[in-house]
Every structure is written in C-alpha cells, then in structure tokens.
Amino acid sequence: MVHLDAALGEQLLDVSIRQAVAQVLPDVYNKVTELDAAVGGQLADAMELRAKDPAQQAMLAAYLADLNLPDKAAVVEIGCGTGAISGVLAARAGVGEVTGVDPSPIFLDRARDLSAGAANLSFRQGDGHDLPLPGVVRLAVLHTVLSHVSDPVGVLGEAFRVLRPGGALAVFDGDYNTISVATGDIDPLQACADAMVQNFVNDRWIIRRLPAMTAAAGYTETRLRIHGYAQTTDPAYLLSIVDRGADALVAAGRIGPELCQALKSEARRRSTAQSFFGYIAYASLTARKPG
Ligand SMILES: C[S@@+](CC[C@H](N)C(=O)[O-])C[C@H]1O[C@@H](n2cnc3c(N)ncnc32)[C@H](O)[C@@H]1O
C-alpha cells in the first residue's frame, strides 16, 4: 500500500487525467477533407471568432511589421481556412496578389463568400505538402497551420520552393503546451483545454523545434518572438476552446452530457463573475530564403 500526501496525490490525478485524455483524441484539422458540413462549419466559426479578437489582430500586426516586403509582393497563405488572415494581407499597403491555399472545400467556400470584392485576393484548393504554385512568391505565411499538419518539415520545404530567392517566411502558431484555463491545482476546466489540444492540435510542441526545422529547410535570418495571450473579462475565444474540449470528451466517451454542460456553465459562471482566466503563449517566426 502506497501512502501519498494529498498534494502529490492530486498532482498524480491531474497527470493521469491528462494522459487519459491524450490517449483517445485525434487532431481534426489534420483530416479537414473528411469533415462533415456541421463540424466544418463549427471550425470555420471558431476561426472567424479568433480572427475578430483584437488581441489576436494585434499579434498578427506585430509579426507582419517584422517583414520588409518589396512593392506589389506576391503572397501565399498556406492553410488559409476561412481567409481572415489572407484578407488582412491583401489589404496591406504595397501587397500585390494574395493566394490563399487550403485543402478544405468547406473553408474555401466560406473564404470566397467573406472576401467577395477583394480584387487582389483569390483562393485555391491545395495541400501545403504539395502546393499548386510555381516559385514566384515574395512572402509565404503559415498562421496556426504547422501545428496541425502531418509533415511540418515537408510544408516548410514546399514554402521554400515557392518563394523567390530573398523571399520571406512568416510562421505563427500556438505553443500549445502552455494553454491554461486553470486558476488553481486540479481545476476541472483544465481537462477541457487539454482535450481541445489533443483533439485539434497535431503537435503541441512544434514551436520549440521550429527554429531548428527552418534552419534545416534552408532558411536564414530567423527571428522568433513570443506573444502572450490572455483572456479574462470577455473570453469568447477561450470559452470556445473549453466548449470544444468538453464536446471532445463526450465524443470520446470520457464524460457524459451532464458534466459537459456543467463544465461549459462553470466557464461562463467565471466569466460573469470576472474570475475567468485563460492563457496561451503564441510565437511568431520570420525567416528568409537566401537571395
Ligand atoms: C487553425 S486553422 C487556421 C486557418 C487560418 N490560417 C487562420 O488563422 O484563420 C488551420 C488550417 O490548416 C489547414 N490545413 C490542415 N492541413 C493542411 C495541409 N496539409 N496543408 C494546408 N493546410 C492545411 C486547415 O484546413 C485549416 O484551415
């Protein structure tokens, strides 16, 4: 018989919950061509919600400001989803044609609807591992995509191929191992955040290996920046993360609908009581293909 003190017992319980969650859930973004319309629509809504968040917009603006582009630069966004980032790129002064590429017809339909009227923006179906483009691009952007793909080194290599010599790479992604909605030890909401990462992220550690990966792919002038992201008083995006994690736990048979609803309600109770706290460290990396 092993006697644990309460704190250690609680820590082990926390670890075992995380491991149980880790074993059962796959990354749906890695299977976007297989999604039904309802799930695809929910993911599209989540992308749009995040894109409207001023703190997310500020992080995008911060890393785009690191780039020095020639006039009328051709840009590709690889993994453009519903096109929110492509739209921002197309509206930037000096940017020429922007092409958004994504494997999902559901996301691309939404992107085309939302972007109607932007003359320098178009969308193509394609996979980041085998881009439907020649090497004419001045900037390749991967915004929260590399953590989802099956072969991130292959995608970085394809981005390198389509860039002109001297062209720029910009990667932005979550350092998803840092995601937290806990406000103390053994916080049940944290199981939702962990389940969301397990269900919607292929590699939660990718940011830590990204500088080595880009160097191996041939890029130089690498710059990595960390962007802290917290939501407290109006946590719309992080509530959507709690919801997706709770739903994933139900879908995996780990909890029933009553607990799922209770977890979602608890997140909203905290939000109303101004005691919600959610955090993700994001990172941006800019680099260049040698000229
Ligand atoms: C979290 S979403 C980000 C969408 C968009 N970049 C944004 O930030 O709004 C991840 C995107 O990666 C796309 N994706 C998944 N696998 C991909 C692949 N192999 N090649 C290109 N895109 C992929 C998904 O279809 C999805 O649109």
Short mmCIF file of C-alpha atoms and ligand atoms in Angstrom, two decimals:
data_model
loop_
_atom_site.label_atom_id
_atom_site.label_comp_id
_atom_site.label_asym_id
_atom_site.label_seq_id
_atom_site.Cartn_x
_atom_site.Cartn_y
_atom_site.Cartn_z
CA MET A 1 0.00 0.00 0.00
CA VAL A 2 1.44 3.36 -1.05
CA HIS A 3 0.60 6.38 1.11
CA LEU A 4 0.62 9.66 -0.80
CA ASP A 5 0.28 13.05 0.75
CA ALA A 6 -2.73 14.97 -0.55
CA ALA A 7 -0.76 17.36 -2.77
CA LEU A 8 1.19 14.58 -4.51
CA GLY A 9 -1.97 12.51 -4.91
CA GLU A 10 -3.71 15.46 -6.53
CA GLN A 11 -0.76 16.01 -8.87
CA LEU A 12 -0.77 12.36 -9.94
CA LEU A 13 -4.53 12.51 -10.51
CA ASP A 14 -4.03 15.60 -12.66
CA VAL A 15 -1.32 13.81 -14.70
CA SER A 16 -3.46 10.68 -15.10
CA ILE A 17 -6.44 12.75 -16.35
CA ARG A 18 -4.15 14.46 -18.87
CA GLN A 19 -2.71 11.11 -20.02
CA ALA A 20 -6.17 9.55 -20.36
CA VAL A 21 -7.31 12.50 -22.44
CA ALA A 22 -4.12 12.28 -24.51
CA GLN A 23 -4.72 8.65 -25.47
CA VAL A 24 -8.16 8.97 -27.00
CA LEU A 25 -8.39 12.07 -29.14
CA PRO A 26 -7.01 12.81 -32.65
CA ASP A 27 -6.44 16.22 -34.46
CA VAL A 28 -9.47 17.04 -36.63
CA TYR A 29 -7.63 19.83 -38.51
CA ASN A 30 -5.41 17.09 -39.92
CA LYS A 31 -8.47 15.49 -41.58
CA VAL A 32 -10.23 18.55 -42.94
CA THR A 33 -11.20 16.96 -46.25
CA GLU A 34 -13.17 14.31 -44.31
CA LEU A 35 -15.22 16.70 -42.14
CA ASP A 36 -18.98 16.81 -42.46
CA ALA A 37 -20.60 20.20 -43.07
CA ALA A 38 -21.67 20.64 -39.41
CA VAL A 39 -18.19 20.08 -37.90
CA GLY A 40 -16.53 22.03 -40.73
CA GLY A 41 -18.93 24.90 -40.05
CA GLN A 42 -18.09 24.88 -36.32
CA LEU A 43 -14.35 25.03 -37.08
CA ALA A 44 -14.95 27.83 -39.57
CA ASP A 45 -16.92 29.75 -36.89
CA ALA A 46 -14.04 29.29 -34.42
CA MET A 47 -11.54 30.68 -36.95
CA GLU A 48 -13.76 33.70 -37.57
CA LEU A 49 -14.25 34.27 -33.84
CA ARG A 50 -10.50 34.22 -33.25
CA ALA A 51 -9.81 36.50 -36.22
CA LYS A 52 -12.15 39.16 -34.76
CA ASP A 53 -10.35 39.18 -31.38
CA PRO A 54 -8.40 42.47 -31.04
CA ALA A 55 -5.56 40.74 -29.14
CA GLN A 56 -5.22 38.18 -31.94
CA GLN A 57 -5.25 41.00 -34.50
CA ALA A 58 -2.50 42.78 -32.53
CA MET A 59 -0.27 39.68 -32.62
CA LEU A 60 -0.78 39.39 -36.38
CA ALA A 61 0.06 43.08 -36.86
CA ALA A 62 3.16 42.72 -34.66
CA TYR A 63 4.75 39.94 -36.67
CA LEU A 64 3.72 41.37 -40.06
CA ALA A 65 5.51 44.57 -39.02
CA ASP A 66 8.72 42.49 -38.79
CA LEU A 67 8.56 41.90 -42.55
CA ASN A 68 10.09 44.13 -45.15
CA LEU A 69 8.35 43.42 -48.47
CA PRO A 70 9.01 44.89 -51.90
CA ASP A 71 6.16 46.75 -53.60
CA LYS A 72 3.42 44.59 -55.19
CA ALA A 73 4.79 41.49 -53.48
CA ALA A 74 3.00 38.23 -54.33
CA VAL A 75 1.91 36.44 -51.15
CA VAL A 76 0.65 32.95 -50.36
CA GLU A 77 -1.16 31.98 -47.19
CA ILE A 78 -0.78 28.22 -46.78
CA GLY A 79 -3.67 26.76 -44.76
CA CYS A 80 -5.83 29.88 -45.16
CA GLY A 81 -9.01 28.38 -43.70
CA THR A 82 -11.83 30.93 -44.00
CA GLY A 83 -9.39 33.53 -45.34
CA ALA A 84 -9.32 36.01 -42.45
CA ILE A 85 -5.52 36.32 -42.45
CA SER A 86 -5.38 36.36 -46.27
CA GLY A 87 -7.83 39.28 -46.19
CA VAL A 88 -5.61 41.25 -43.81
CA LEU A 89 -2.58 40.53 -46.01
CA ALA A 90 -4.45 41.63 -49.17
CA ALA A 91 -5.43 44.93 -47.53
CA ARG A 92 -1.84 45.82 -46.56
CA ALA A 93 -0.27 48.70 -48.44
CA GLY A 94 2.18 47.53 -51.08
CA VAL A 95 0.98 43.90 -51.18
CA GLY A 96 0.16 42.57 -54.67
CA GLU A 97 -1.69 39.31 -55.34
CA VAL A 98 -2.57 37.15 -52.33
CA THR A 99 -3.39 33.47 -52.86
CA GLY A 100 -4.96 31.51 -50.03
CA VAL A 101 -4.46 27.74 -50.26
CA ASP A 102 -6.34 25.20 -48.15
CA PRO A 103 -7.34 21.53 -48.57
CA SER A 104 -10.87 22.07 -47.23
CA PRO A 105 -13.64 22.97 -49.72
CA ILE A 106 -15.88 23.90 -46.76
CA PHE A 107 -13.41 26.53 -45.50
CA LEU A 108 -12.67 27.76 -49.03
CA ASP A 109 -16.38 28.29 -49.80
CA ARG A 110 -16.63 30.41 -46.64
CA ALA A 111 -13.42 32.27 -47.58
CA ARG A 112 -14.76 33.13 -51.05
CA ASP A 113 -18.07 34.37 -49.60
CA LEU A 114 -16.37 36.53 -46.97
CA SER A 115 -13.79 38.02 -49.34
CA ALA A 116 -16.13 38.91 -52.22
CA GLY A 117 -14.92 42.20 -53.66
CA ALA A 118 -11.23 41.99 -52.78
CA ALA A 119 -9.68 42.21 -56.25
CA ASN A 120 -6.16 41.05 -55.29
CA LEU A 121 -7.28 38.00 -53.28
CA SER A 122 -8.04 34.51 -54.59
CA PHE A 123 -8.30 31.05 -53.11
CA ARG A 124 -7.20 27.64 -54.38
CA GLN A 125 -7.71 24.17 -53.06
CA GLY A 126 -4.40 22.51 -52.31
CA ASP A 127 -2.22 20.88 -49.70
CA GLY A 128 0.77 22.51 -48.01
CA HIS A 129 2.80 19.35 -48.65
CA ASP A 130 2.36 19.80 -52.44
CA LEU A 131 1.48 23.40 -53.28
CA PRO A 132 -0.24 24.19 -56.60
CA LEU A 133 2.11 27.15 -57.25
CA PRO A 134 5.41 27.88 -59.02
CA GLY A 135 8.32 29.67 -57.29
CA VAL A 136 7.09 33.26 -57.68
CA VAL A 137 6.12 34.27 -54.15
CA ARG A 138 7.71 37.03 -52.01
CA LEU A 139 6.02 36.02 -48.75
CA ALA A 140 4.69 32.67 -47.51
CA VAL A 141 2.53 32.78 -44.36
CA LEU A 142 1.62 29.83 -42.15
CA HIS A 143 -0.76 31.14 -39.46
CA THR A 144 -1.68 28.42 -36.94
CA VAL A 145 -1.19 25.70 -39.53
CA LEU A 146 2.13 23.92 -38.90
CA SER A 147 0.94 22.55 -35.54
CA HIS A 148 -1.82 20.72 -37.46
CA VAL A 149 -0.06 19.18 -40.46
CA SER A 150 1.34 15.66 -40.60
CA ASP A 151 4.76 16.68 -42.01
CA PRO A 152 5.73 20.23 -40.94
CA VAL A 153 9.27 19.86 -42.35
CA GLY A 154 7.75 18.95 -45.74
CA VAL A 155 5.44 22.01 -45.62
CA LEU A 156 8.36 24.31 -44.73
CA GLY A 157 10.23 22.81 -47.70
CA GLU A 158 7.28 23.48 -50.03
CA ALA A 159 7.09 27.08 -48.78
CA PHE A 160 10.82 27.37 -49.53
CA ARG A 161 10.26 26.02 -53.06
CA VAL A 162 7.50 28.53 -53.93
CA LEU A 163 9.46 31.52 -52.53
CA ARG A 164 11.64 33.59 -54.81
CA PRO A 165 15.27 33.95 -53.66
CA GLY A 166 15.26 36.57 -50.89
CA GLY A 167 11.56 35.88 -50.14
CA ALA A 168 10.22 35.83 -46.60
CA LEU A 169 8.60 33.14 -44.47
CA ALA A 170 6.26 34.03 -41.59
CA VAL A 171 5.04 31.33 -39.22
CA PHE A 172 2.67 31.98 -36.33
CA ASP A 173 1.44 29.24 -34.04
CA GLY A 174 0.43 28.37 -30.53
CA ASP A 175 2.96 27.00 -28.09
CA TYR A 176 0.01 24.87 -27.12
CA ASN A 177 1.73 23.13 -24.26
CA THR A 178 1.20 26.42 -22.39
CA ILE A 179 -2.58 26.57 -22.80
CA SER A 180 -4.28 27.02 -19.45
CA VAL A 181 -7.72 27.85 -18.17
CA ALA A 182 -6.90 26.68 -14.64
CA THR A 183 -6.95 29.10 -11.74
CA GLY A 184 -5.55 26.54 -9.27
CA ASP A 185 -4.49 22.93 -8.86
CA ILE A 186 -6.84 20.19 -10.13
CA ASP A 187 -9.05 22.67 -11.91
CA PRO A 188 -11.61 20.60 -13.87
CA LEU A 189 -11.77 23.20 -16.65
CA GLN A 190 -8.15 22.37 -17.50
CA ALA A 191 -9.28 18.91 -18.70
CA CYS A 192 -11.33 20.75 -21.37
CA ALA A 193 -8.31 22.78 -22.52
CA ASP A 194 -6.17 19.63 -22.64
CA ALA A 195 -8.85 17.75 -24.57
CA MET A 196 -9.13 20.62 -27.06
CA VAL A 197 -5.39 20.48 -27.71
CA GLN A 198 -5.45 16.72 -28.10
CA ASN A 199 -8.39 16.88 -30.50
CA PHE A 200 -7.43 19.94 -32.54
CA VAL A 201 -3.61 20.13 -32.47
CA ASN A 202 -1.28 17.59 -34.04
CA ASP A 203 1.96 18.76 -32.37
CA ARG A 204 1.66 20.91 -29.24
CA TRP A 205 5.47 21.23 -29.02
CA ILE A 206 6.23 22.39 -32.55
CA ILE A 207 7.21 25.95 -31.61
CA ARG A 208 10.12 24.61 -29.55
CA ARG A 209 11.58 22.81 -32.59
CA LEU A 210 10.67 25.41 -35.21
CA PRO A 211 13.98 27.34 -35.37
CA ALA A 212 15.88 24.08 -35.98
CA MET A 213 13.33 22.97 -38.58
CA THR A 214 13.52 26.23 -40.56
CA ALA A 215 17.32 26.18 -40.49
CA ALA A 216 17.30 22.58 -41.78
CA ALA A 217 14.93 23.64 -44.58
CA GLY A 218 17.48 26.26 -45.74
CA TYR A 219 16.05 29.50 -44.29
CA THR A 220 18.29 32.18 -42.76
CA GLU A 221 17.81 35.41 -40.75
CA THR A 222 15.45 33.62 -38.37
CA ARG A 223 13.70 35.68 -35.71
CA LEU A 224 11.45 34.07 -33.08
CA ARG A 225 9.14 36.15 -30.89
CA ILE A 226 6.80 35.04 -28.12
CA HIS A 227 3.38 36.72 -27.85
CA GLY A 228 1.50 36.24 -24.57
CA TYR A 229 -2.28 35.97 -25.00
CA ALA A 230 -4.66 36.09 -22.04
CA GLN A 231 -8.43 36.47 -21.88
CA THR A 232 -10.24 37.42 -18.69
CA THR A 233 -13.25 39.75 -18.89
CA ASP A 234 -14.55 38.87 -22.37
CA PRO A 235 -13.12 35.39 -23.03
CA ALA A 236 -15.09 34.49 -26.18
CA TYR A 237 -12.28 32.54 -27.86
CA LEU A 238 -11.16 30.66 -24.77
CA LEU A 239 -14.78 29.79 -23.94
CA SER A 240 -14.96 28.25 -27.41
CA ILE A 241 -11.86 26.23 -26.51
CA VAL A 242 -13.49 25.00 -23.28
CA ASP A 243 -16.61 24.08 -25.27
CA ARG A 244 -14.71 22.19 -27.96
CA GLY A 245 -12.70 20.32 -25.33
CA ALA A 246 -15.82 19.41 -23.33
CA ASP A 247 -17.57 18.21 -26.51
CA ALA A 248 -14.48 16.17 -27.45
CA LEU A 249 -14.52 14.47 -24.04
CA VAL A 250 -18.17 13.49 -24.59
CA ALA A 251 -17.43 12.27 -28.12
CA ALA A 252 -14.58 10.15 -26.75
CA GLY A 253 -16.91 8.62 -24.16
CA ARG A 254 -14.93 10.02 -21.24
CA ILE A 255 -17.74 12.10 -19.72
CA GLY A 256 -21.50 12.33 -20.15
CA PRO A 257 -23.53 15.25 -21.48
CA GLU A 258 -24.43 16.44 -17.95
CA LEU A 259 -20.79 17.01 -16.94
CA CYS A 260 -20.07 18.52 -20.36
CA GLN A 261 -22.85 21.07 -19.77
CA ALA A 262 -21.67 21.69 -16.21
CA LEU A 263 -18.11 22.42 -17.39
CA LYS A 264 -19.38 24.86 -20.02
CA SER A 265 -21.62 26.50 -17.41
CA GLU A 266 -18.74 26.79 -14.95
CA ALA A 267 -16.64 28.60 -17.58
CA ARG A 268 -19.49 31.06 -18.14
CA ARG A 269 -20.07 31.48 -14.41
CA ARG A 270 -16.43 32.51 -14.05
CA SER A 271 -16.72 34.85 -16.99
CA THR A 272 -19.79 36.56 -15.45
CA ALA A 273 -18.10 36.68 -12.04
CA GLN A 274 -14.96 38.14 -13.69
CA SER A 275 -12.89 35.24 -12.35
CA PHE A 276 -12.19 33.51 -15.68
CA PHE A 277 -8.55 33.34 -16.72
CA GLY A 278 -7.26 31.71 -19.88
CA TYR A 279 -3.79 31.88 -21.36
CA ILE A 280 -1.89 30.71 -24.46
CA ALA A 281 1.66 31.64 -25.42
CA TYR A 282 1.86 32.11 -29.18
CA ALA A 283 5.06 32.50 -31.18
CA SER A 284 5.93 34.06 -34.50
CA LEU A 285 8.95 33.17 -36.58
CA THR A 286 10.15 35.17 -39.55
CA ALA A 287 12.96 33.98 -41.80
CA ARG A 288 14.27 34.43 -45.32
CA LYS A 289 15.15 32.23 -48.27
CA PRO A 290 18.75 33.17 -49.15
CA GLY A 291 18.90 35.60 -52.11
C1 LIG B 1 -6.48 26.65 -37.26
S1 LIG B 1 -6.82 26.73 -38.96
C2 LIG B 1 -6.04 28.25 -39.42
C3 LIG B 1 -6.66 28.91 -40.60
C4 LIG B 1 -6.11 30.30 -40.93
N1 LIG B 1 -4.70 30.27 -41.21
C5 LIG B 1 -6.40 31.26 -39.81
O1 LIG B 1 -5.52 31.50 -38.98
O2 LIG B 1 -7.53 31.74 -39.72
C6 LIG B 1 -5.73 25.51 -39.64
C7 LIG B 1 -5.88 25.40 -41.14
O3 LIG B 1 -4.89 24.50 -41.63
C8 LIG B 1 -5.47 23.81 -42.72
N2 LIG B 1 -4.70 22.60 -43.03
C9 LIG B 1 -4.74 21.40 -42.42
N3 LIG B 1 -3.91 20.54 -43.04
C10 LIG B 1 -3.31 21.23 -44.06
C11 LIG B 1 -2.37 20.90 -45.06
N4 LIG B 1 -1.86 19.66 -45.15
N5 LIG B 1 -2.00 21.84 -45.94
C12 LIG B 1 -2.51 23.10 -45.86
N6 LIG B 1 -3.42 23.47 -44.93
C13 LIG B 1 -3.82 22.54 -44.04
C14 LIG B 1 -6.88 23.53 -42.27
O4 LIG B 1 -7.75 23.21 -43.34
C15 LIG B 1 -7.22 24.84 -41.59
O5 LIG B 1 -7.82 25.74 -42.48
#
